[in-house]
Amino acid sequence: MQKSVLANVAENVLRYGPKAMAKPLAIVPFSVKARVIEKILDQLMAQQIADEELDFLKQRWVKIEIQDMNLSFEVSFENRFKVREQGDAEVTFSAPTKELVLIAAAKEDPDTLFFQRKLAIEGDTELGLEVKNLLLSIEFDAMPKVVRQSIEHLANLLLQLQRQVDAKWV
């Protein structure tokens, strides 16, 4: 009985947590969200920036859709990351929050999620592959400690919740 209650709570947190977070996020002006995303990307990709691995993104836009938060934005790179609300992105990556966090924490492989239909990649295939390979090149341990720990804790929480849900069906 207790196992079932925990599983139901876990399932509700996974299902409704991102939607609950989306509500206050929706009132934040996009310009503020864009600056935060740009700073985070500049920090996360500092090594790739230093190694000049982002030239393929110059004057090209990649759309990121976080489905369950109803949040999307486009990213490009021109000596630093640039984020805009919408335009004519050449490729779109879309997934729920959980999957994107697990990719960021190096707990899931984008290819696996793609073949499980949990990550959609639409548009310019070549650009999509370059972005996916870039994601795979990020050294999780090289991230700033506070970012790494935050992502790690969130990913572990999401995995624990998913295990509770999965246990419900065993």
XYZ file of C-alpha atoms in Angstrom:
170
model
C 0.000 0.000 0.000
C 2.746 2.464 1.003
C 4.687 1.569 -2.151
C 1.652 2.456 -4.269
C 1.159 5.806 -2.509
C 4.834 6.720 -3.014
C 4.603 5.693 -6.650
C 1.513 7.859 -7.157
C 3.194 10.847 -5.497
C 6.314 10.325 -7.633
C 4.220 10.047 -10.782
C 2.388 13.288 -9.960
C 5.636 15.149 -9.219
C 7.099 14.016 -12.553
C 3.924 14.903 -14.430
C 2.921 18.173 -12.770
C 6.208 19.523 -11.355
C 7.414 21.054 -14.632
C 3.954 22.538 -15.275
C 3.958 24.097 -11.809
C 7.430 25.560 -12.431
C 6.283 26.889 -15.812
C 3.627 29.163 -14.305
C 5.940 31.555 -12.423
C 8.509 31.287 -15.217
C 5.881 32.502 -17.692
C 5.700 35.919 -15.986
C 9.452 36.487 -16.263
C 10.196 38.654 -19.309
C 11.860 36.728 -22.107
C 14.808 39.144 -22.144
C 15.646 38.112 -18.571
C 15.322 34.409 -19.377
C 17.501 34.911 -22.465
C 20.295 36.593 -20.480
C 20.250 33.787 -17.889
C 20.322 31.087 -20.583
C 23.177 32.879 -22.385
C 25.255 33.114 -19.207
C 24.627 29.465 -18.335
C 25.569 28.310 -21.847
C 28.691 30.490 -21.867
C 29.764 28.865 -18.572
C 28.802 25.314 -19.525
C 30.536 25.521 -22.873
C 33.590 27.543 -21.798
C 35.986 24.797 -22.908
C 34.283 24.376 -26.290
C 34.361 28.165 -26.752
C 38.079 28.249 -25.910
C 38.718 25.357 -28.309
C 36.739 27.142 -31.061
C 34.406 24.160 -31.461
C 31.303 26.309 -31.940
C 32.077 27.875 -35.307
C 29.475 25.628 -36.945
C 26.782 27.568 -35.022
C 27.729 30.992 -36.392
C 24.704 32.563 -38.084
C 22.732 29.342 -37.485
C 19.919 28.893 -35.002
C 18.908 25.851 -32.989
C 15.522 25.745 -31.303
C 15.119 24.091 -27.901
C 11.605 23.170 -26.777
C 10.967 22.061 -23.220
C 7.615 20.485 -23.908
C 6.123 20.101 -20.443
C 7.099 23.643 -19.430
C 5.775 25.209 -22.634
C 9.147 26.932 -22.984
C 11.081 27.345 -26.196
C 13.968 29.476 -27.324
C 16.533 29.602 -30.085
C 20.293 29.550 -29.626
C 23.162 30.660 -31.837
C 26.816 31.443 -31.275
C 28.816 34.500 -32.336
C 31.830 34.786 -29.976
C 29.319 34.125 -27.210
C 25.907 32.483 -27.050
C 22.871 34.414 -28.224
C 19.300 33.504 -27.351
C 16.118 34.731 -28.978
C 12.484 33.855 -28.506
C 11.688 32.725 -32.035
C 12.715 32.980 -35.629
C 13.644 30.547 -38.363
C 15.643 27.868 -36.563
C 17.268 25.287 -38.805
C 16.850 22.412 -36.354
C 14.607 21.829 -33.350
C 15.316 19.677 -30.305
C 12.253 18.979 -28.175
C 11.805 16.869 -25.065
C 10.248 16.962 -21.605
C 12.192 18.522 -18.728
C 13.264 15.201 -17.227
C 14.981 13.995 -20.379
C 16.797 17.291 -20.940
C 18.052 17.314 -17.340
C 19.258 13.716 -17.674
C 21.132 14.627 -20.874
C 22.707 17.636 -19.125
C 23.762 15.429 -16.205
C 25.251 12.835 -18.592
C 22.846 10.235 -17.193
C 21.163 9.632 -20.553
C 22.460 9.505 -24.069
C 20.643 11.694 -26.620
C 20.703 8.829 -29.155
C 18.944 6.492 -26.726
C 16.280 9.092 -25.963
C 15.859 9.810 -29.675
C 15.263 6.138 -30.480
C 12.878 5.858 -27.521
C 11.003 8.849 -28.996
C 11.583 10.903 -25.857
C 13.773 13.409 -27.718
C 12.672 14.768 -31.079
C 15.139 16.285 -33.544
C 13.572 17.923 -36.570
C 15.015 19.985 -39.387
C 18.573 20.153 -40.710
C 19.954 16.678 -39.995
C 23.603 17.678 -40.358
C 23.272 20.596 -37.940
C 21.293 18.383 -35.557
C 24.095 15.807 -35.532
C 26.722 18.480 -34.915
C 24.721 19.834 -31.957
C 24.168 16.323 -30.584
C 27.899 15.581 -30.844
C 28.620 18.877 -29.120
C 26.318 17.848 -26.261
C 28.175 14.565 -25.964
C 31.521 16.394 -25.833
C 30.608 18.376 -22.725
C 32.658 17.189 -19.780
C 30.187 17.095 -16.916
C 33.010 17.211 -14.361
C 34.411 20.360 -15.982
C 31.225 22.327 -15.348
C 31.254 24.977 -12.614
C 30.737 23.208 -9.284
C 27.446 24.910 -8.387
C 25.960 24.146 -11.816
C 27.244 20.565 -11.781
C 25.891 19.906 -8.276
C 22.512 21.452 -9.074
C 22.084 19.393 -12.228
C 23.333 16.253 -10.464
C 20.905 16.645 -7.547
C 17.977 17.337 -9.852
C 18.857 14.396 -12.110
C 19.176 12.041 -9.127
C 15.818 13.216 -7.766
C 14.180 12.652 -11.145
C 15.703 9.164 -11.393
C 14.518 8.282 -7.881
C 11.017 9.455 -8.714
C 11.058 7.447 -11.944
C 12.182 4.319 -10.048
C 9.220 4.749 -7.686
C 6.851 4.980 -10.647
C 8.476 1.976 -12.356
C 8.258 -0.062 -9.132
C 4.499 0.484 -9.117
C 4.232 -1.759 -12.165
C 6.535 -4.528 -10.921
